[in-house]
PDB file of C-alpha atoms in Angstrom:
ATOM      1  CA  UNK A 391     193.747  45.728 -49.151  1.00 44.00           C
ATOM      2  CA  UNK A 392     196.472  47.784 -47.481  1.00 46.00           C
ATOM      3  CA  UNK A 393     196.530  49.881 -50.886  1.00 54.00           C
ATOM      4  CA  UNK A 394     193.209  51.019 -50.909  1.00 51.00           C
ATOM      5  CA  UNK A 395     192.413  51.255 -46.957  1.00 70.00           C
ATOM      6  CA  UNK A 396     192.074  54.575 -46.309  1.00 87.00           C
ATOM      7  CA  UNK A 397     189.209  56.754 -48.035  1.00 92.00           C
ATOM      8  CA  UNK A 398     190.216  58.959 -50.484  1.00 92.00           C
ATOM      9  CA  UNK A 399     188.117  61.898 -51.302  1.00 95.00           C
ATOM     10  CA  UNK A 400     190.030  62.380 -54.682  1.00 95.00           C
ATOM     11  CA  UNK A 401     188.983  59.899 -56.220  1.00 96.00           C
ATOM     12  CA  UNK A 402     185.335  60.008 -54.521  1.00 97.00           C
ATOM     13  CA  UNK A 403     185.243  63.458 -56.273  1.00 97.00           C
ATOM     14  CA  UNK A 404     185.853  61.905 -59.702  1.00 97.00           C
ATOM     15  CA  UNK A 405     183.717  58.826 -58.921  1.00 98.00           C
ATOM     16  CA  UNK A 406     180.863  61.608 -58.180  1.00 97.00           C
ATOM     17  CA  UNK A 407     181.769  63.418 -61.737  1.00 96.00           C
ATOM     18  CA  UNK A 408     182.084  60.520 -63.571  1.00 97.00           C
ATOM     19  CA  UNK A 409     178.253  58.641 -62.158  1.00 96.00           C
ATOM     20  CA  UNK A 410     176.666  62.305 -62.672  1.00 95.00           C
ATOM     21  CA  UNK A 411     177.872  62.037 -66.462  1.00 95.00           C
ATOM     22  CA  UNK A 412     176.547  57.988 -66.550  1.00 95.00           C
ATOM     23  CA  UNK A 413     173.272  58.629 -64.949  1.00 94.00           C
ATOM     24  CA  UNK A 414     172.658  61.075 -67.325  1.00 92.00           C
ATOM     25  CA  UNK A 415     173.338  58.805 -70.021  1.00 92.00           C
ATOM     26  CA  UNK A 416     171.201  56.362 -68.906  1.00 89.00           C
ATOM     27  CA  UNK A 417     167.257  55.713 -68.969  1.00 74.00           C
ATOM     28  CA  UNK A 418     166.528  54.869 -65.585  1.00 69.00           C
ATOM     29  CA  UNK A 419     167.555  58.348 -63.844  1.00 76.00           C
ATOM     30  CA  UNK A 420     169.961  56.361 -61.240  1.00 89.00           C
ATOM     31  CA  UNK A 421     170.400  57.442 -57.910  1.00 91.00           C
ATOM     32  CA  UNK A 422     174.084  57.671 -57.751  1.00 95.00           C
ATOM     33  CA  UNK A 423     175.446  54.771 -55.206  1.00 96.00           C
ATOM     34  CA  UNK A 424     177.092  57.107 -52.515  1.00 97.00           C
ATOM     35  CA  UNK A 425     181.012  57.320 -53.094  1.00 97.00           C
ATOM     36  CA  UNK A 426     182.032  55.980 -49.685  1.00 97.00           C
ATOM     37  CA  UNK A 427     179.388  53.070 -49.409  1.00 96.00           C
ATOM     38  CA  UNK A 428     180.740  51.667 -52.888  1.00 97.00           C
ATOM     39  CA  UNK A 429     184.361  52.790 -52.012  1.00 97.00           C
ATOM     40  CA  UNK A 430     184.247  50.143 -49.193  1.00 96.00           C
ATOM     41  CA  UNK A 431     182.032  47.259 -51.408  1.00 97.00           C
ATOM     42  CA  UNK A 432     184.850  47.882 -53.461  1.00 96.00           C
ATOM     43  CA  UNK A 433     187.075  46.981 -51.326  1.00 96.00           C
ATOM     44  CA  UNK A 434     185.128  43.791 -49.811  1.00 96.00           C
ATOM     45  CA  UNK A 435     184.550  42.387 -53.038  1.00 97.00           C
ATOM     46  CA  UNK A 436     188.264  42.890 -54.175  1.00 96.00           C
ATOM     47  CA  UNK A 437     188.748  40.468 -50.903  1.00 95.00           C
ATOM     48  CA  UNK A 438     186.494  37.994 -52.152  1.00 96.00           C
ATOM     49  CA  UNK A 439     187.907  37.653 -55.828  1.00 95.00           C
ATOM     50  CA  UNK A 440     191.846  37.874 -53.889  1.00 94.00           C
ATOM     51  CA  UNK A 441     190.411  34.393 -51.977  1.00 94.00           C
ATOM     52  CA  UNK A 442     189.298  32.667 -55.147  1.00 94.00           C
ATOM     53  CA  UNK A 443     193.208  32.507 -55.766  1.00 93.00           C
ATOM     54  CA  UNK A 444     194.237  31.180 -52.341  1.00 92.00           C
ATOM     55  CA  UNK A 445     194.829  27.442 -53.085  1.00 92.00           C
ATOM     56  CA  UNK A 446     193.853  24.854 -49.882  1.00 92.00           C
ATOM     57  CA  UNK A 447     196.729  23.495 -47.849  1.00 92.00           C
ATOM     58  CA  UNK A 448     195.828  20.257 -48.829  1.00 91.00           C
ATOM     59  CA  UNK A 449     196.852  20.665 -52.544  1.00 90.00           C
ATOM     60  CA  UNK A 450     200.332  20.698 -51.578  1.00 89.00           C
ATOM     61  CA  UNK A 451     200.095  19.242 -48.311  1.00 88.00           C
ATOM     62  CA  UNK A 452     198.855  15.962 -50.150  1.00 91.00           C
ATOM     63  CA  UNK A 453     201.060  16.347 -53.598  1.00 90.00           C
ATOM     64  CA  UNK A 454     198.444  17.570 -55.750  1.00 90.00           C
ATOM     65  CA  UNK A 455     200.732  20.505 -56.844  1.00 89.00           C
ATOM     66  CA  UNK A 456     204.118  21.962 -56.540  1.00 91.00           C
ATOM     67  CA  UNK A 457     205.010  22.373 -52.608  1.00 87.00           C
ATOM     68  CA  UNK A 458     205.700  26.264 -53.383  1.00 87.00           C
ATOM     69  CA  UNK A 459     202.924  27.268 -54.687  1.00 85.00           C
ATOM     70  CA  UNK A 460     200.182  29.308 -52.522  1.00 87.00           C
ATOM     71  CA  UNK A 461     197.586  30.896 -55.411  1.00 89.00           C
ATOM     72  CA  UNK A 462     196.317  29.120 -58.177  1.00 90.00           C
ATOM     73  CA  UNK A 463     194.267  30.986 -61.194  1.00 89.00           C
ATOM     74  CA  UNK A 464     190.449  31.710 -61.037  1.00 92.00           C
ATOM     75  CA  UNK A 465     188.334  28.991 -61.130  1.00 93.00           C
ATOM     76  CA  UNK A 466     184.416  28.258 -62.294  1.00 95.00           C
ATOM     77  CA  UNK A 467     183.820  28.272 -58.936  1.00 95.00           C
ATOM     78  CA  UNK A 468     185.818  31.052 -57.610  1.00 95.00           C
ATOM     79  CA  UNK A 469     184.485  32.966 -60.600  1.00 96.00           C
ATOM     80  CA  UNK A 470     180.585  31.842 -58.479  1.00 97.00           C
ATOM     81  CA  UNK A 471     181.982  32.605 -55.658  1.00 97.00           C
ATOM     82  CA  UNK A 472     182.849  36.138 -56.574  1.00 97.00           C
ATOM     83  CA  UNK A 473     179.490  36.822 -58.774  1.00 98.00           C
ATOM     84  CA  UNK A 474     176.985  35.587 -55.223  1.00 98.00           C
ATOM     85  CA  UNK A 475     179.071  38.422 -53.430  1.00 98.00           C
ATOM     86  CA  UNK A 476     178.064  40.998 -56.161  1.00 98.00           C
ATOM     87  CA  UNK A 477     174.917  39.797 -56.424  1.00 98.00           C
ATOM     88  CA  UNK A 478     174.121  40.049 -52.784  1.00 98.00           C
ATOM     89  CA  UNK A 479     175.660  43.640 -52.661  1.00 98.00           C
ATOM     90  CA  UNK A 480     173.163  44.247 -55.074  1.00 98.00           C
ATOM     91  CA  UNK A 481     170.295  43.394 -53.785  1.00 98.00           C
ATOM     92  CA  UNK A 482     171.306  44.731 -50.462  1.00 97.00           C
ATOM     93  CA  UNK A 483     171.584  47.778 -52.385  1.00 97.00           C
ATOM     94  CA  UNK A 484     168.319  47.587 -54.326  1.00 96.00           C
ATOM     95  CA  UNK A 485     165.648  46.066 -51.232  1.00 97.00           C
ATOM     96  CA  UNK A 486     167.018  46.516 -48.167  1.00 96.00           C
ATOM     97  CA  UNK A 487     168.831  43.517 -45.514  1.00 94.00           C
ATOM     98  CA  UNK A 488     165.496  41.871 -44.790  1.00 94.00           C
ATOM     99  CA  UNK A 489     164.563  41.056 -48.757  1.00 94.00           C
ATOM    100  CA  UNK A 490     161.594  38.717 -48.474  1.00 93.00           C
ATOM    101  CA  UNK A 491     160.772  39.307 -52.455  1.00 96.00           C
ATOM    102  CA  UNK A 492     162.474  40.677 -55.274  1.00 97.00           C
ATOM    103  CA  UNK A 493     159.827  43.229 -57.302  1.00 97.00           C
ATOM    104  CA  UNK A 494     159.409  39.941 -59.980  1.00 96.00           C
ATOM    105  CA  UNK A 495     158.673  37.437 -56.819  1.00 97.00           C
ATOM    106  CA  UNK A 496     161.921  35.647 -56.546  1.00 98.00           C
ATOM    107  CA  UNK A 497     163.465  35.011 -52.929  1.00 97.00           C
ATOM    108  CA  UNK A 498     167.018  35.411 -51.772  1.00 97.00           C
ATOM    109  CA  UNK A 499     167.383  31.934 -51.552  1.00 97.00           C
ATOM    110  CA  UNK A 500     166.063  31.114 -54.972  1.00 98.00           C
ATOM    111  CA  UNK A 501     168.197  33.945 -56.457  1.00 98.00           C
ATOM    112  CA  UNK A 502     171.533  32.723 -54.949  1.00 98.00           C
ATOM    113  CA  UNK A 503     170.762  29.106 -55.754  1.00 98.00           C
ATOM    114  CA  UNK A 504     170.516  30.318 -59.372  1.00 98.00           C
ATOM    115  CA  UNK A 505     174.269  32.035 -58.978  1.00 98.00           C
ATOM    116  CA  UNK A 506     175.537  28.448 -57.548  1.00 98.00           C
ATOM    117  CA  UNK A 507     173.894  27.010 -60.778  1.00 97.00           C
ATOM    118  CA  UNK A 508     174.239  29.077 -63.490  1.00 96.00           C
ATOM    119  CA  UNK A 509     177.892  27.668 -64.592  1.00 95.00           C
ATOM    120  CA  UNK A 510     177.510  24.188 -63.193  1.00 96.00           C
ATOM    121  CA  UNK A 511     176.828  23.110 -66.980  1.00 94.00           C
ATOM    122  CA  UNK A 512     180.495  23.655 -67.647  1.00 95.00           C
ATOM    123  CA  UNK A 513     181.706  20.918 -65.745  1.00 95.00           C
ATOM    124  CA  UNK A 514     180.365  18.852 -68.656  1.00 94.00           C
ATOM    125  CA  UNK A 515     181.413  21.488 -71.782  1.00 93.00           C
ATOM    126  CA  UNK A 516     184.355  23.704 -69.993  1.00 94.00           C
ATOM    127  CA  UNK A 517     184.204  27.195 -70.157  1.00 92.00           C
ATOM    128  CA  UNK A 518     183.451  29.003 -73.686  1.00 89.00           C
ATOM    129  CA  UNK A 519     184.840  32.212 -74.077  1.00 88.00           C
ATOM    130  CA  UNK A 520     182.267  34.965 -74.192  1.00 87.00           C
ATOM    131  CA  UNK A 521     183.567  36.857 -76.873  1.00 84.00           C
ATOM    132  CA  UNK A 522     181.144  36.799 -79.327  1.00 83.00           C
ATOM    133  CA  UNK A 523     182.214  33.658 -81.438  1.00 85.00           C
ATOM    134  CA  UNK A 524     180.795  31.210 -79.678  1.00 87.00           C
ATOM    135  CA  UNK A 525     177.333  29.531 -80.623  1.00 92.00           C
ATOM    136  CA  UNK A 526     174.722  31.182 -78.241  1.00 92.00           C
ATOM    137  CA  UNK A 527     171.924  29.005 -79.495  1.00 93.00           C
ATOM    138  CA  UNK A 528     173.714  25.727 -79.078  1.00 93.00           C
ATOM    139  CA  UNK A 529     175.352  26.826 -75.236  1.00 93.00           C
ATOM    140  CA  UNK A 530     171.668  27.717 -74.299  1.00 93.00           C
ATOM    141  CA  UNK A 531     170.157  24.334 -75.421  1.00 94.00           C
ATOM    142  CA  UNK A 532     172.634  22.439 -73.623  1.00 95.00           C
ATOM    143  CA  UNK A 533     172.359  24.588 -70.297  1.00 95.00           C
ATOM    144  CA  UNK A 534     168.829  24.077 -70.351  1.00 95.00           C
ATOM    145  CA  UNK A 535     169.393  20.735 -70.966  1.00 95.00           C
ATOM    146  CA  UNK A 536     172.009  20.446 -67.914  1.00 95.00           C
ATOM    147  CA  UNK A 537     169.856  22.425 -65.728  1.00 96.00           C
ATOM    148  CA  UNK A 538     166.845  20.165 -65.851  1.00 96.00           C
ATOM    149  CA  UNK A 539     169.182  16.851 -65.171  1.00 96.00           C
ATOM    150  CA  UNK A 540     170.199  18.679 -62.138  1.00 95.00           C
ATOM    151  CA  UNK A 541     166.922  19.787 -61.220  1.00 97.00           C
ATOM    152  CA  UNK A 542     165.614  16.600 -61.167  1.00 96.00           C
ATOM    153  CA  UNK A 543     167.830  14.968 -58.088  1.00 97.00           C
ATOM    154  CA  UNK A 544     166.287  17.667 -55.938  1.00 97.00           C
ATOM    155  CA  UNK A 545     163.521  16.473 -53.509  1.00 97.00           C
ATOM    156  CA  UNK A 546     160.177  16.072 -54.669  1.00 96.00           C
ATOM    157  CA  UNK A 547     159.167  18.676 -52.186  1.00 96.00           C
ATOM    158  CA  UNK A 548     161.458  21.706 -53.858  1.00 96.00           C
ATOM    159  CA  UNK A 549     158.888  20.710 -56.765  1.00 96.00           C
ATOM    160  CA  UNK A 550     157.871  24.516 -56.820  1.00 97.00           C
ATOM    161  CA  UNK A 551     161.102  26.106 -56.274  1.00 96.00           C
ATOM    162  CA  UNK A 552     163.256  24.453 -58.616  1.00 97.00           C
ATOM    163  CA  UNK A 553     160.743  25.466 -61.456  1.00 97.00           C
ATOM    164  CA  UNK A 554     161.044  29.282 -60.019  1.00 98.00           C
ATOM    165  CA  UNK A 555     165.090  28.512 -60.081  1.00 98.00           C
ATOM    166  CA  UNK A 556     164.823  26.762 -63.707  1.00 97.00           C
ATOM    167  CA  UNK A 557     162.724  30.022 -64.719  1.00 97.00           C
ATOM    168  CA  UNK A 558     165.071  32.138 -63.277  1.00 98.00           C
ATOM    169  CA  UNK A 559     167.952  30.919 -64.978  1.00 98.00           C
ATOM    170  CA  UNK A 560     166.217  31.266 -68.278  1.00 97.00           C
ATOM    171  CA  UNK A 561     165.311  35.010 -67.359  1.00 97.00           C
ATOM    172  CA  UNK A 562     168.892  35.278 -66.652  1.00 97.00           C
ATOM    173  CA  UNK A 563     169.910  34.129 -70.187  1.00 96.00           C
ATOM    174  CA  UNK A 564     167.521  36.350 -71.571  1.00 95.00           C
ATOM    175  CA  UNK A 565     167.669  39.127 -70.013  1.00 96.00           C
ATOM    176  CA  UNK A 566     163.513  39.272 -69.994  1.00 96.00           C
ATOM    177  CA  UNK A 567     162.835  40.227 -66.469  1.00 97.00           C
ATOM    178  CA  UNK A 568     164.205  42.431 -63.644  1.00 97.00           C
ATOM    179  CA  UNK A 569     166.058  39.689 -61.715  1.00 98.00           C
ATOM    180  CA  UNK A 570     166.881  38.057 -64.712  1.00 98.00           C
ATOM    181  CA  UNK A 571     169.374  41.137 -66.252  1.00 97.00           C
ATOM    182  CA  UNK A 572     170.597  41.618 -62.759  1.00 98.00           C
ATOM    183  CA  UNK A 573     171.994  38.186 -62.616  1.00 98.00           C
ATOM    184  CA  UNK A 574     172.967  38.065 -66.421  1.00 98.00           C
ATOM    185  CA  UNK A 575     175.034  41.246 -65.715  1.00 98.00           C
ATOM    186  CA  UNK A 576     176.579  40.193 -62.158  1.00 98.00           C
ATOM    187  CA  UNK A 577     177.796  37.583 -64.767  1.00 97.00           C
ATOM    188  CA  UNK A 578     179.121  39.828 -66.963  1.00 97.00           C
ATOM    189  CA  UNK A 579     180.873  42.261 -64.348  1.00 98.00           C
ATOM    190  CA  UNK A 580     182.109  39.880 -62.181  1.00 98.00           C
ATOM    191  CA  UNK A 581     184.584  39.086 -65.002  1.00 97.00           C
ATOM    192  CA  UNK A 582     185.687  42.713 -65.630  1.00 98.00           C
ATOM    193  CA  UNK A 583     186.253  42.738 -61.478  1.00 98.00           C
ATOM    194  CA  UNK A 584     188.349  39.634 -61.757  1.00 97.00           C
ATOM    195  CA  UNK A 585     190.912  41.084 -64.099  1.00 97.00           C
ATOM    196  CA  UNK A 586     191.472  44.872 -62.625  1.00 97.00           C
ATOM    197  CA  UNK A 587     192.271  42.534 -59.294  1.00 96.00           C
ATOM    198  CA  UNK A 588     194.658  40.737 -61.311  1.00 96.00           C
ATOM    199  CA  UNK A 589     196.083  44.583 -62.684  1.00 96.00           C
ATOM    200  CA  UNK A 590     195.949  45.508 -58.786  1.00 94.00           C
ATOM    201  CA  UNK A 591     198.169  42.801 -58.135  1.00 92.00           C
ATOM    202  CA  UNK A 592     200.387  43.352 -60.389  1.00 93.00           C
ATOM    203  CA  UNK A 593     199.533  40.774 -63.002  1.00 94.00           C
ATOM    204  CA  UNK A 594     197.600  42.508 -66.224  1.00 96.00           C
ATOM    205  CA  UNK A 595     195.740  39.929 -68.050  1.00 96.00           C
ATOM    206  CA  UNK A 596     196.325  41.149 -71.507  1.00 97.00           C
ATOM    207  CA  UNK A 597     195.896  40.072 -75.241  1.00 96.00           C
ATOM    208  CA  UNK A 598     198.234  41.059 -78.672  1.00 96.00           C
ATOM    209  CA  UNK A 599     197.456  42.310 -82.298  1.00 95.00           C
ATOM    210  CA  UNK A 600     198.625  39.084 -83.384  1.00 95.00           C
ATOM    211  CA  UNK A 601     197.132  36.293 -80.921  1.00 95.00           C
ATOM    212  CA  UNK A 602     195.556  33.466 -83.031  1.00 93.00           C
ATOM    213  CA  UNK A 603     192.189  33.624 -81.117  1.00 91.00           C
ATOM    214  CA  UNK A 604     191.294  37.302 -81.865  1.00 94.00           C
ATOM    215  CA  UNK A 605     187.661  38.010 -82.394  1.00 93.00           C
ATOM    216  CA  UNK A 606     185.862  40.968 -84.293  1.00 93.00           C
ATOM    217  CA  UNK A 607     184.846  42.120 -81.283  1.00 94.00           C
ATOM    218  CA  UNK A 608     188.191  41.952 -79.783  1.00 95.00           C
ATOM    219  CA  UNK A 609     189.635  44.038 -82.879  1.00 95.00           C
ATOM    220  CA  UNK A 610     186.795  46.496 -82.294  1.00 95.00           C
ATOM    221  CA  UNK A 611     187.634  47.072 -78.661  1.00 96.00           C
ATOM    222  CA  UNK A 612     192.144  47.177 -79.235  1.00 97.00           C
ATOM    223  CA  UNK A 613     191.475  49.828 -81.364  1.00 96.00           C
ATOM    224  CA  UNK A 614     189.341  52.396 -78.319  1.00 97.00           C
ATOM    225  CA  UNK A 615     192.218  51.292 -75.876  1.00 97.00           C
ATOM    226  CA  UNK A 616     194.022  53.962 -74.018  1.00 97.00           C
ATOM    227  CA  UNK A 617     196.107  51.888 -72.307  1.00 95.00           C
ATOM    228  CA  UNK A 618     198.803  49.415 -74.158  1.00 95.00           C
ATOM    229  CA  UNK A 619     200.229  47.633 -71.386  1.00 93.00           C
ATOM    230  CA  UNK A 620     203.430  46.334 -73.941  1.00 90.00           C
ATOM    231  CA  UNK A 621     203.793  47.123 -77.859  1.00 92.00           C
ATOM    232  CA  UNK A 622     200.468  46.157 -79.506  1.00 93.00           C
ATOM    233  CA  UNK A 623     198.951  44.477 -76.716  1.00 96.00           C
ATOM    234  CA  UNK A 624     196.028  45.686 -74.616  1.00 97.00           C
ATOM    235  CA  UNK A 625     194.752  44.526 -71.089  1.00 98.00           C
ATOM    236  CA  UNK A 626     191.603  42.468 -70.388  1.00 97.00           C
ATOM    237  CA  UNK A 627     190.155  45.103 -68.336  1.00 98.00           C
ATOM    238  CA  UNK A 628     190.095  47.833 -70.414  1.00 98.00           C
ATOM    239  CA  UNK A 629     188.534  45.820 -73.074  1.00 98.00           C
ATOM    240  CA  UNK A 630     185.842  44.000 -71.451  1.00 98.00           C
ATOM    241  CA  UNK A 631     185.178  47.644 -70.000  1.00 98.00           C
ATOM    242  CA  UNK A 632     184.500  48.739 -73.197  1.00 98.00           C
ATOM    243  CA  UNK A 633     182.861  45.737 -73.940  1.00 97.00           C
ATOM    244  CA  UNK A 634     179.854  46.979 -71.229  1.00 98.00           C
ATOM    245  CA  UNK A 635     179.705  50.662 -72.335  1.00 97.00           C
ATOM    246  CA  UNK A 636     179.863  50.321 -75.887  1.00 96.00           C
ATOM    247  CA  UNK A 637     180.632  46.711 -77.526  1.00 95.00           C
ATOM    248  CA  UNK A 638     177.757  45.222 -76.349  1.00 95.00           C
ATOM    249  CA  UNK A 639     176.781  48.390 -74.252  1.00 96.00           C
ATOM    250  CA  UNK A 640     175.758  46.066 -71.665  1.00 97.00           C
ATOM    251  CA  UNK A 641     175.364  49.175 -69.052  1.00 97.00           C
ATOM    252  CA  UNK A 642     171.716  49.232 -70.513  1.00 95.00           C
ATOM    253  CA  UNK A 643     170.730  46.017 -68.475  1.00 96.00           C
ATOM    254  CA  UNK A 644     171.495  48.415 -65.660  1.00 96.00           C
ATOM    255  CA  UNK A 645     168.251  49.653 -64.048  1.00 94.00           C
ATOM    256  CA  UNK A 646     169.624  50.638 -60.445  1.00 95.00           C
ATOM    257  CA  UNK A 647     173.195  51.939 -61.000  1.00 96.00           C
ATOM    258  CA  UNK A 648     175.472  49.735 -59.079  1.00 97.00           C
ATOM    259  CA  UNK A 649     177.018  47.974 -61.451  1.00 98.00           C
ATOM    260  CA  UNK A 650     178.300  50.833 -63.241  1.00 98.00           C
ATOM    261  CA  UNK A 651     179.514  51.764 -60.318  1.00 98.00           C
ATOM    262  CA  UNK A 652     181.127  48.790 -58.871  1.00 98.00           C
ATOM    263  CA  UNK A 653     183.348  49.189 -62.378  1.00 98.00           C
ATOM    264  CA  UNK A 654     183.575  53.234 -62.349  1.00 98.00           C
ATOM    265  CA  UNK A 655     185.028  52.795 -58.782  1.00 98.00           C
ATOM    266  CA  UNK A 656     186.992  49.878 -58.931  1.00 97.00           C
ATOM    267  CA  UNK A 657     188.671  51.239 -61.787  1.00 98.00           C
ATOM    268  CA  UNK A 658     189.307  54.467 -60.032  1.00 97.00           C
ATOM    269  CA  UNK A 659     191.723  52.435 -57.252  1.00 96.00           C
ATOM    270  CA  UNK A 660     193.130  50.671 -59.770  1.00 96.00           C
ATOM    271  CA  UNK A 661     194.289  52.493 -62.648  1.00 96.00           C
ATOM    272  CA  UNK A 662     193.969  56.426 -60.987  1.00 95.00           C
ATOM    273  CA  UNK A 663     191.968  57.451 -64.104  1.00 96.00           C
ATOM    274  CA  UNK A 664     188.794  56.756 -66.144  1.00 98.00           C
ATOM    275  CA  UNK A 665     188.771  56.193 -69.842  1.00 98.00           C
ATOM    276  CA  UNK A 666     188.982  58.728 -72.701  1.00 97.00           C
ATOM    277  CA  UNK A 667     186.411  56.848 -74.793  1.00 97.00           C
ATOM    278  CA  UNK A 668     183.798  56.796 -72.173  1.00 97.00           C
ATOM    279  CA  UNK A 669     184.582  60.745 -71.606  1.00 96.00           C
ATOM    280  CA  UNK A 670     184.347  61.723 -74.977  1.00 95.00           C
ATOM    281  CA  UNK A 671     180.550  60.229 -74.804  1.00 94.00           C
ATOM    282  CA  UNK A 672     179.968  63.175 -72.277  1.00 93.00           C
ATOM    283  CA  UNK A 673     180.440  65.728 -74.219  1.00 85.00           C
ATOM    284  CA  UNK A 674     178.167  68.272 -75.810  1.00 60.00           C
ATOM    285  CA  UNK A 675     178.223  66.325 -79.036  1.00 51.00           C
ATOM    286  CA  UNK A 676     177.293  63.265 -77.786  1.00 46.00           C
ATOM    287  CA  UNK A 677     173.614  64.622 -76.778  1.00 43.00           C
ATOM    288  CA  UNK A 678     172.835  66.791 -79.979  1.00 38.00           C
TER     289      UNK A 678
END
């Protein structure tokens, strides 16, 4: 946190440039999340993913690992962990502190429940990389499947709720309602978060030319890079960054700005720059 602690203005200018050029991209006609307010979410949520990697005394205290080690890799649950942060930011962003009701009727509580849930299913199936090979129809089925069992050993009382939760989760796979893509792409970001942490730290999650699990999609997105962190091999961030502007262009599920944001920004700190590709879809051209 040291790094980033003390408000830059540069880089507030460019965040300012660069949300002027997005908003006008998008749909919606976003109000542009104010530099320093998302300069010090930023920050906050860069704390939260940093703790998903502190491992608990007791894992070396009572031999489950090596004695040395302090930080472990991100987990299902640190990977929660970190999207309930964003999502709260979000909503505190989009209602207000004292959110009763979301515009589609959902409460806080039901909403956040949903985040807690919404990758509890991989417990039984592991986590399936999201990058566009896997079997969408078959992952939903069994999540639906999952979430009902788990449903069920709630107390006849939540009766209501959990079919507002189950509902909710189902909005959140497809996209179909307001809460629904916020959640589906608090999802999404949260991942692209996790790795510029892990650049800010020093680490660079990164993939080659020549690994054995390369997808189209993957091919697609090496080839925009403009940064090649060794020969032929291109970092996680970048790509998955490309993956919401123009892969997948997942930036459309965006109706109130903040995510775009949260990755315009974060970016920013990180890497001192924004991307060529995205620039080059501000130009003149781009709107004839």
């Amino acid at each position: 946190m040291q790094k980033f602690r003390v408000f830059c203005p540069a880089i507030a200018r460019q965040y300012n440039n660069i949300m002027t050029e997005e908003a006008k991209l998008h749909a919606d006609n976003w109000d542009i999340v104010n530099a320093k307010e998302m300069w010090g979410t930023t920050l906050q949520i860069l704390e939260y993913t940093k703790a998903n990697t502190v491992l608990r005394s007791y894992n070396w205290n009572y031999g489950l690992t090596d004695p040395e080690a302090r930080t472990t890799l991100e987990s299902d649950g640190g990977h929660t962990n970190l999207m309930s942060a964003i999502v709260d930011r979000a909503l505190v962003y989009r209602y207000g502190t004292h959110l009763r009701f979301t515009e589609d009727g959902y409460t806080y509580r039901e909403i956040m429940e949903a985040v807690r849930r919404h990758d509890l299913p991989e417990n039984e199936t592991g986590d399936i990389p999201d990058d566009g090979a896997r079997d969408e129809v078959a992952k939903s089925e069994s999540d639906t499947a999952y979430q009902l069992k788990f449903s069920r050993l709630s107390p006849s009382r939540e009766l209501e709720s959990e079919k507002r939760i189950r509902c909710l989760l189902a909005e959140m796979d497809g996209q179909s309602s307001p809460t629904g893509k916020l959640l589906y792409l608090a999802d999404k970001v949260s991942a692209v978060i996790a790795v510029l942490a892990c650049d800010s730290q020093g680490e660079y999650p990164a993939k080659h030319v020549t690994a054995d699990d390369l997808t189209t999609r993957d091919i697609a997105e090496m080839r925009l890079c403009d940064i090649e962190i060794a020969y032929h091999a291109y970092l996680a961030s970048e790509m998955w960054t490309i993956d919401y502007f123009k892969a997948r262009r997942l930036v459309k599920y965006d109706e109130i700005g903040f995510f775009t944001a949260l990755i315009v920004m974060f970016t920013l700190q990180v890497h001192g720059r924004w991307y060529t590709w995205r620039e080059a879809d501000y130009s003149n051209e781009y709107y004839s």
